[in-house]
Amino acid sequence: MASQVPLVRPDESWRAVGAAVRDDGLAVVAGHPSHWPEGARRLALTAAGAALRRPPGALELGRAPGGRPYLRGHPELEVSLGHTRGLLVAAVSARGRVGVDVEPAGRGVYGTPLVAEMTTPYERSALAALPEEERNAALVRLWTRKEAYTKALGVGLRLPFTAFGLVRGPAGYGPRGPDGRPVDPSERDRWRFGTDPDVAGCVVSWAVRQLANVSYEESSSSCGAPESTCWCSRWRRGDGSTPSSSRSAARNCWNVSSARHGWPER
């Protein structure tokens, strides 16, 4: 990938990203710009600008108390940023609060002191029950989901990862107490998580605290955006209708799950 993020481009790619946000509720994009954090801000502003049909230079990111980024003057959209060596990610959501995180897929963390810092006893038991060769990859996925969750909450690393768990249930992943017990169902059921385990050698996860009266069908797509990757998710209104463009906004969308199967780990 090139070292610069493509900004305003009059092609189908960024139009598809914009349509994903407007009609499908969520877009997560990744690229390889040269500098953090400016590159990620440009990536987020480009995606938000595509959704709002405005040039990214006309938009501005601010920081809420606690550091959570937001789009000035556009409370209808939520944004989140993340980075690791060589890869930046940005999420733009019309569903509600969003968080995104990225880590190298091959990062060795299982068996190190980090395990005790980022997991609950229940999660450690679940990891230990996996075949040995799967534990590290599962921990990296869990780590990125927890990072995304705390970013969506707006608390970041101020919330210890040992204070909550993320456990897979019939409707997908949801927050749990340290002992693995469910939290308040009204809060638990509002969260949706997604993970892509291989984006240029990295794991990318996102978390959305969805708006009330909206259900979602998860899909993942590569929209063909130059030097970037986009994941788009369809949403269904409270009346059961689906926006007419949700199946055609991104030409290369491929469905990976549906609402009846939750948002399974990939």
mmCIF file of C-alpha atoms in Angstrom:
data_model
loop_
_atom_site.group_PDB
_atom_site.id
_atom_site.type_symbol
_atom_site.label_atom_id
_atom_site.label_comp_id
_atom_site.label_asym_id
_atom_site.label_seq_id
_atom_site.Cartn_x
_atom_site.Cartn_y
_atom_site.Cartn_z
ATOM 1 C CA MET A 1 0.000 0.000 0.000
ATOM 2 C CA ALA A 2 1.097 3.548 -0.615
ATOM 3 C CA SER A 3 2.349 5.785 2.154
ATOM 4 C CA GLN A 4 -0.384 8.399 1.763
ATOM 5 C CA VAL A 5 -4.097 8.167 2.480
ATOM 6 C CA PRO A 6 -6.236 8.924 -0.575
ATOM 7 C CA LEU A 7 -8.395 11.917 0.278
ATOM 8 C CA VAL A 8 -11.056 13.381 -2.018
ATOM 9 C CA ARG A 9 -11.409 11.007 -4.952
ATOM 10 C CA PRO A 10 -14.269 11.248 -7.477
ATOM 11 C CA ASP A 11 -14.594 7.487 -7.876
ATOM 12 C CA GLU A 12 -17.005 4.780 -6.821
ATOM 13 C CA SER A 13 -14.811 3.639 -3.929
ATOM 14 C CA TRP A 14 -15.289 6.535 -1.538
ATOM 15 C CA ARG A 15 -18.902 6.930 -2.670
ATOM 16 C CA ALA A 16 -19.433 3.348 -1.520
ATOM 17 C CA VAL A 17 -17.867 4.135 1.860
ATOM 18 C CA GLY A 18 -20.157 7.146 2.218
ATOM 19 C CA ALA A 19 -23.191 5.083 1.257
ATOM 20 C CA ALA A 20 -22.221 2.455 3.825
ATOM 21 C CA VAL A 21 -22.348 5.058 6.592
ATOM 22 C CA ARG A 22 -25.505 6.808 5.361
ATOM 23 C CA ASP A 23 -27.528 3.719 4.553
ATOM 24 C CA ASP A 24 -25.870 0.846 6.382
ATOM 25 C CA GLY A 25 -24.848 2.630 9.571
ATOM 26 C CA LEU A 26 -21.159 1.774 9.806
ATOM 27 C CA ALA A 27 -17.899 1.827 7.886
ATOM 28 C CA VAL A 28 -14.484 0.802 9.163
ATOM 29 C CA VAL A 29 -11.564 1.776 6.951
ATOM 30 C CA ALA A 30 -7.864 0.983 7.160
ATOM 31 C CA GLY A 31 -4.883 2.517 5.421
ATOM 32 C CA HIS A 32 -1.132 3.023 5.560
ATOM 33 C CA PRO A 33 -0.506 6.747 5.980
ATOM 34 C CA SER A 34 2.866 7.911 7.134
ATOM 35 C CA HIS A 35 2.108 9.592 10.456
ATOM 36 C CA TRP A 36 0.001 9.037 13.578
ATOM 37 C CA PRO A 37 -2.277 10.633 14.619
ATOM 38 C CA GLU A 38 -2.709 13.001 11.671
ATOM 39 C CA GLY A 39 -3.028 10.181 9.154
ATOM 40 C CA ALA A 40 -5.851 8.504 11.093
ATOM 41 C CA ARG A 41 -7.662 11.832 11.444
ATOM 42 C CA ARG A 42 -7.448 12.321 7.685
ATOM 43 C CA LEU A 43 -8.733 8.787 7.152
ATOM 44 C CA ALA A 44 -11.703 9.377 9.490
ATOM 45 C CA LEU A 45 -12.500 12.788 8.007
ATOM 46 C CA THR A 46 -12.402 11.369 4.485
ATOM 47 C CA ALA A 47 -14.869 8.614 5.393
ATOM 48 C CA ALA A 48 -17.112 11.048 7.301
ATOM 49 C CA GLY A 49 -16.923 13.528 4.446
ATOM 50 C CA ALA A 50 -18.012 10.822 2.027
ATOM 51 C CA ALA A 51 -21.008 10.082 4.260
ATOM 52 C CA LEU A 52 -21.940 13.758 4.586
ATOM 53 C CA ARG A 53 -21.094 14.557 0.952
ATOM 54 C CA ARG A 54 -18.672 17.203 2.141
ATOM 55 C CA PRO A 55 -14.936 17.623 1.503
ATOM 56 C CA PRO A 56 -12.878 16.364 4.450
ATOM 57 C CA GLY A 57 -11.186 19.748 4.706
ATOM 58 C CA ALA A 58 -14.534 21.252 5.707
ATOM 59 C CA LEU A 59 -14.805 18.925 8.717
ATOM 60 C CA GLU A 60 -12.998 18.963 12.035
ATOM 61 C CA LEU A 61 -12.383 16.428 14.769
ATOM 62 C CA GLY A 62 -12.542 17.455 18.406
ATOM 63 C CA ARG A 63 -11.781 15.670 21.663
ATOM 64 C CA ALA A 64 -14.395 15.107 24.342
ATOM 65 C CA PRO A 65 -13.405 15.045 28.022
ATOM 66 C CA GLY A 66 -11.479 11.836 28.434
ATOM 67 C CA GLY A 67 -10.072 11.974 24.924
ATOM 68 C CA ARG A 68 -12.835 10.400 22.829
ATOM 69 C CA PRO A 69 -12.779 11.901 19.301
ATOM 70 C CA TYR A 70 -15.917 13.437 17.849
ATOM 71 C CA LEU A 71 -16.935 15.233 14.671
ATOM 72 C CA ARG A 72 -17.552 18.899 15.419
ATOM 73 C CA GLY A 73 -21.010 20.065 14.374
ATOM 74 C CA HIS A 74 -22.217 16.595 13.359
ATOM 75 C CA PRO A 75 -23.566 14.729 16.382
ATOM 76 C CA GLU A 76 -25.342 12.302 14.037
ATOM 77 C CA LEU A 77 -22.011 10.571 13.373
ATOM 78 C CA GLU A 78 -19.593 8.936 15.809
ATOM 79 C CA VAL A 79 -15.941 8.264 15.038
ATOM 80 C CA SER A 80 -13.067 6.252 16.473
ATOM 81 C CA LEU A 81 -9.386 5.914 15.584
ATOM 82 C CA GLY A 82 -6.708 3.302 16.137
ATOM 83 C CA HIS A 83 -3.207 2.463 15.019
ATOM 84 C CA THR A 84 -0.393 -0.006 15.215
ATOM 85 C CA ARG A 85 2.913 -0.191 13.403
ATOM 86 C CA GLY A 86 2.207 0.376 9.720
ATOM 87 C CA LEU A 87 -1.603 0.367 9.863
ATOM 88 C CA LEU A 88 -4.184 2.985 10.815
ATOM 89 C CA VAL A 89 -7.903 2.328 11.249
ATOM 90 C CA ALA A 90 -10.916 4.600 11.560
ATOM 91 C CA ALA A 91 -14.592 3.852 12.183
ATOM 92 C CA VAL A 92 -17.540 6.091 11.318
ATOM 93 C CA SER A 93 -20.929 5.140 12.756
ATOM 94 C CA ALA A 94 -24.487 6.393 12.386
ATOM 95 C CA ARG A 95 -25.680 3.628 14.740
ATOM 96 C CA GLY A 96 -24.332 5.017 17.982
ATOM 97 C CA ARG A 97 -21.087 5.063 19.937
ATOM 98 C CA VAL A 98 -18.268 3.238 18.150
ATOM 99 C CA GLY A 99 -14.770 2.077 19.010
ATOM 100 C CA VAL A 100 -12.116 0.478 16.799
ATOM 101 C CA ASP A 101 -8.747 -1.067 17.572
ATOM 102 C CA VAL A 102 -5.924 -2.835 15.730
ATOM 103 C CA GLU A 103 -3.001 -5.027 16.784
ATOM 104 C CA PRO A 104 -0.472 -7.127 14.845
ATOM 105 C CA ALA A 105 -1.950 -10.603 14.393
ATOM 106 C CA GLY A 106 1.320 -12.291 15.289
ATOM 107 C CA ARG A 107 2.009 -10.359 18.463
ATOM 108 C CA GLY A 108 3.017 -12.808 21.169
ATOM 109 C CA VAL A 109 1.047 -12.049 24.331
ATOM 110 C CA TYR A 110 -0.185 -15.375 25.661
ATOM 111 C CA GLY A 111 2.083 -16.622 28.416
ATOM 112 C CA THR A 112 3.312 -13.118 29.289
ATOM 113 C CA PRO A 113 2.362 -10.883 32.263
ATOM 114 C CA LEU A 114 -0.017 -9.026 29.926
ATOM 115 C CA VAL A 115 -2.493 -11.898 30.212
ATOM 116 C CA ALA A 116 -3.252 -11.041 33.846
ATOM 117 C CA GLU A 117 -3.577 -7.349 32.975
ATOM 118 C CA MET A 118 -6.070 -7.732 30.130
ATOM 119 C CA THR A 119 -8.302 -10.657 31.102
ATOM 120 C CA THR A 120 -10.673 -11.784 33.831
ATOM 121 C CA PRO A 121 -10.344 -15.172 35.559
ATOM 122 C CA TYR A 122 -13.285 -16.414 33.496
ATOM 123 C CA GLU A 123 -11.602 -15.367 30.253
ATOM 124 C CA ARG A 124 -8.310 -16.952 31.281
ATOM 125 C CA SER A 125 -10.124 -20.222 31.909
ATOM 126 C CA ALA A 126 -11.763 -20.025 28.501
ATOM 127 C CA LEU A 127 -8.419 -19.336 26.819
ATOM 128 C CA ALA A 128 -6.735 -22.197 28.667
ATOM 129 C CA ALA A 129 -9.435 -24.561 27.406
ATOM 130 C CA LEU A 130 -8.448 -23.868 23.790
ATOM 131 C CA PRO A 131 -5.823 -25.900 21.949
ATOM 132 C CA GLU A 132 -2.418 -24.435 22.758
ATOM 133 C CA GLU A 133 -1.784 -23.293 19.197
ATOM 134 C CA GLU A 134 -5.005 -21.214 19.188
ATOM 135 C CA ARG A 135 -4.598 -19.364 22.482
ATOM 136 C CA ASN A 136 -2.409 -16.469 21.388
ATOM 137 C CA ALA A 137 -4.559 -15.598 18.367
ATOM 138 C CA ALA A 138 -7.710 -15.767 20.504
ATOM 139 C CA LEU A 139 -6.133 -13.471 23.085
ATOM 140 C CA VAL A 140 -5.153 -10.891 20.456
ATOM 141 C CA ARG A 141 -8.735 -10.893 19.157
ATOM 142 C CA LEU A 142 -10.085 -10.490 22.694
ATOM 143 C CA TRP A 143 -7.605 -7.698 23.390
ATOM 144 C CA THR A 144 -8.699 -5.682 20.358
ATOM 145 C CA ARG A 145 -12.375 -6.146 21.215
ATOM 146 C CA LYS A 146 -11.781 -4.875 24.736
ATOM 147 C CA GLU A 147 -9.865 -1.875 23.415
ATOM 148 C CA ALA A 148 -12.701 -1.126 20.984
ATOM 149 C CA TYR A 149 -15.305 -1.482 23.744
ATOM 150 C CA THR A 150 -13.585 0.938 26.122
ATOM 151 C CA LYS A 151 -13.033 3.418 23.285
ATOM 152 C CA ALA A 152 -16.752 3.327 22.485
ATOM 153 C CA LEU A 153 -17.491 3.953 26.160
ATOM 154 C CA GLY A 154 -15.160 6.936 26.026
ATOM 155 C CA VAL A 155 -12.985 5.738 28.903
ATOM 156 C CA GLY A 156 -10.116 4.048 27.079
ATOM 157 C CA LEU A 157 -7.485 2.493 29.322
ATOM 158 C CA ARG A 158 -8.962 4.148 32.431
ATOM 159 C CA LEU A 159 -11.278 1.143 32.711
ATOM 160 C CA PRO A 160 -9.123 -1.844 33.733
ATOM 161 C CA PHE A 161 -9.556 -4.800 31.412
ATOM 162 C CA THR A 162 -9.804 -7.007 34.499
ATOM 163 C CA ALA A 163 -13.010 -5.197 35.532
ATOM 164 C CA PHE A 164 -15.128 -6.631 32.717
ATOM 165 C CA GLY A 165 -15.216 -9.532 30.332
ATOM 166 C CA LEU A 166 -16.423 -10.049 26.784
ATOM 167 C CA VAL A 167 -18.096 -13.408 26.393
ATOM 168 C CA ARG A 168 -19.595 -14.965 23.304
ATOM 169 C CA GLY A 169 -23.280 -15.822 23.643
ATOM 170 C CA PRO A 170 -26.184 -16.743 21.338
ATOM 171 C CA ALA A 171 -26.427 -13.143 20.047
ATOM 172 C CA GLY A 172 -22.674 -12.625 19.682
ATOM 173 C CA TYR A 173 -20.165 -11.085 22.064
ATOM 174 C CA GLY A 174 -21.366 -8.990 24.981
ATOM 175 C CA PRO A 175 -20.005 -7.428 28.176
ATOM 176 C CA ARG A 176 -19.933 -9.599 31.289
ATOM 177 C CA GLY A 177 -18.779 -9.242 34.851
ATOM 178 C CA PRO A 178 -15.313 -10.455 35.873
ATOM 179 C CA ASP A 179 -16.859 -13.793 36.905
ATOM 180 C CA GLY A 180 -18.461 -14.275 33.488
ATOM 181 C CA ARG A 181 -21.986 -13.511 34.656
ATOM 182 C CA PRO A 182 -24.192 -11.367 32.382
ATOM 183 C CA VAL A 183 -24.569 -7.677 33.119
ATOM 184 C CA ASP A 184 -27.831 -5.737 32.842
ATOM 185 C CA PRO A 185 -29.519 -7.243 29.737
ATOM 186 C CA SER A 186 -30.772 -3.833 28.591
ATOM 187 C CA GLU A 187 -27.149 -2.712 28.309
ATOM 188 C CA ARG A 188 -25.645 -5.999 27.161
ATOM 189 C CA ASP A 189 -28.037 -6.376 24.243
ATOM 190 C CA ARG A 190 -27.212 -2.941 22.830
ATOM 191 C CA TRP A 191 -23.625 -3.906 22.010
ATOM 192 C CA ARG A 192 -22.427 -5.432 18.765
ATOM 193 C CA PHE A 193 -18.873 -6.502 17.985
ATOM 194 C CA GLY A 194 -17.007 -7.419 14.838
ATOM 195 C CA THR A 195 -13.499 -8.680 14.135
ATOM 196 C CA ASP A 196 -11.450 -9.137 10.999
ATOM 197 C CA PRO A 197 -8.480 -11.366 11.884
ATOM 198 C CA ASP A 198 -6.278 -10.552 8.899
ATOM 199 C CA VAL A 199 -5.973 -7.011 7.595
ATOM 200 C CA ALA A 200 -2.463 -6.614 6.240
ATOM 201 C CA GLY A 201 -1.246 -8.935 8.981
ATOM 202 C CA CYS A 202 -3.262 -7.218 11.714
ATOM 203 C CA VAL A 203 -6.403 -7.944 13.719
ATOM 204 C CA VAL A 204 -9.048 -5.195 13.544
ATOM 205 C CA SER A 205 -12.028 -5.160 15.923
ATOM 206 C CA TRP A 206 -14.868 -2.720 16.378
ATOM 207 C CA ALA A 207 -17.633 -2.257 18.945
ATOM 208 C CA VAL A 208 -20.902 -0.361 18.531
ATOM 209 C CA ARG A 209 -23.361 0.612 21.237
ATOM 210 C CA GLN A 210 -26.382 0.585 19.004
ATOM 211 C CA LEU A 211 -29.272 3.003 19.050
ATOM 212 C CA ALA A 212 -32.605 1.801 20.396
ATOM 213 C CA ASN A 213 -35.145 0.151 18.066
ATOM 214 C CA VAL A 214 -32.550 -0.785 15.472
ATOM 215 C CA SER A 215 -31.337 -4.273 14.653
ATOM 216 C CA TYR A 216 -28.447 -5.146 12.413
ATOM 217 C CA GLU A 217 -27.216 -7.699 9.954
ATOM 218 C CA GLU A 218 -23.453 -8.004 9.832
ATOM 219 C CA SER A 219 -21.720 -7.963 6.481
ATOM 220 C CA SER A 220 -18.129 -7.430 5.507
ATOM 221 C CA SER A 221 -16.883 -5.974 2.273
ATOM 222 C CA SER A 222 -13.919 -4.733 0.398
ATOM 223 C CA CYS A 223 -15.249 -1.703 -1.422
ATOM 224 C CA GLY A 224 -12.195 -1.379 -3.614
ATOM 225 C CA ALA A 225 -11.147 1.944 -2.100
ATOM 226 C CA PRO A 226 -7.597 2.695 -3.247
ATOM 227 C CA GLU A 227 -5.029 1.994 -0.539
ATOM 228 C CA SER A 228 -7.730 1.135 1.977
ATOM 229 C CA THR A 229 -10.120 -1.526 3.116
ATOM 230 C CA CYS A 230 -13.729 -0.979 4.191
ATOM 231 C CA TRP A 231 -16.110 -3.137 6.196
ATOM 232 C CA CYS A 232 -19.802 -2.256 5.860
ATOM 233 C CA SER A 233 -22.729 -3.491 7.944
ATOM 234 C CA ARG A 234 -26.367 -3.401 6.945
ATOM 235 C CA TRP A 235 -28.940 -2.177 9.423
ATOM 236 C CA ARG A 236 -32.677 -2.664 9.734
ATOM 237 C CA ARG A 237 -35.024 0.028 11.006
ATOM 238 C CA GLY A 238 -37.424 -0.540 13.869
ATOM 239 C CA ASP A 239 -40.253 -1.101 11.368
ATOM 240 C CA GLY A 240 -38.315 -3.957 9.773
ATOM 241 C CA SER A 241 -37.472 -2.085 6.586
ATOM 242 C CA THR A 242 -34.010 -1.991 5.054
ATOM 243 C CA PRO A 243 -32.619 1.016 3.139
ATOM 244 C CA SER A 244 -32.872 0.350 -0.582
ATOM 245 C CA SER A 245 -29.183 0.954 -1.173
ATOM 246 C CA SER A 246 -27.932 -1.362 1.553
ATOM 247 C CA ARG A 247 -27.377 -4.248 -0.849
ATOM 248 C CA SER A 248 -25.853 -2.213 -3.623
ATOM 249 C CA ALA A 249 -23.877 0.648 -2.085
ATOM 250 C CA ALA A 250 -20.632 -1.310 -2.073
ATOM 251 C CA ARG A 251 -20.230 -3.374 -5.221
ATOM 252 C CA ASN A 252 -18.055 -6.036 -3.656
ATOM 253 C CA CYS A 253 -19.950 -6.613 -0.387
ATOM 254 C CA TRP A 254 -20.024 -10.226 0.761
ATOM 255 C CA ASN A 255 -22.301 -11.362 3.553
ATOM 256 C CA VAL A 256 -20.526 -13.186 6.371
ATOM 257 C CA SER A 257 -23.352 -13.602 8.874
ATOM 258 C CA SER A 258 -26.875 -12.513 9.616
ATOM 259 C CA ALA A 259 -28.875 -11.206 12.532
ATOM 260 C CA ARG A 260 -30.164 -14.672 13.383
ATOM 261 C CA HIS A 261 -26.588 -15.925 13.817
ATOM 262 C CA GLY A 262 -25.369 -12.918 15.794
ATOM 263 C CA TRP A 263 -21.966 -11.425 14.998
ATOM 264 C CA PRO A 264 -19.693 -14.446 15.160
ATOM 265 C CA GLU A 265 -15.951 -14.289 15.430
ATOM 266 C CA ARG A 266 -14.213 -14.579 12.082
#
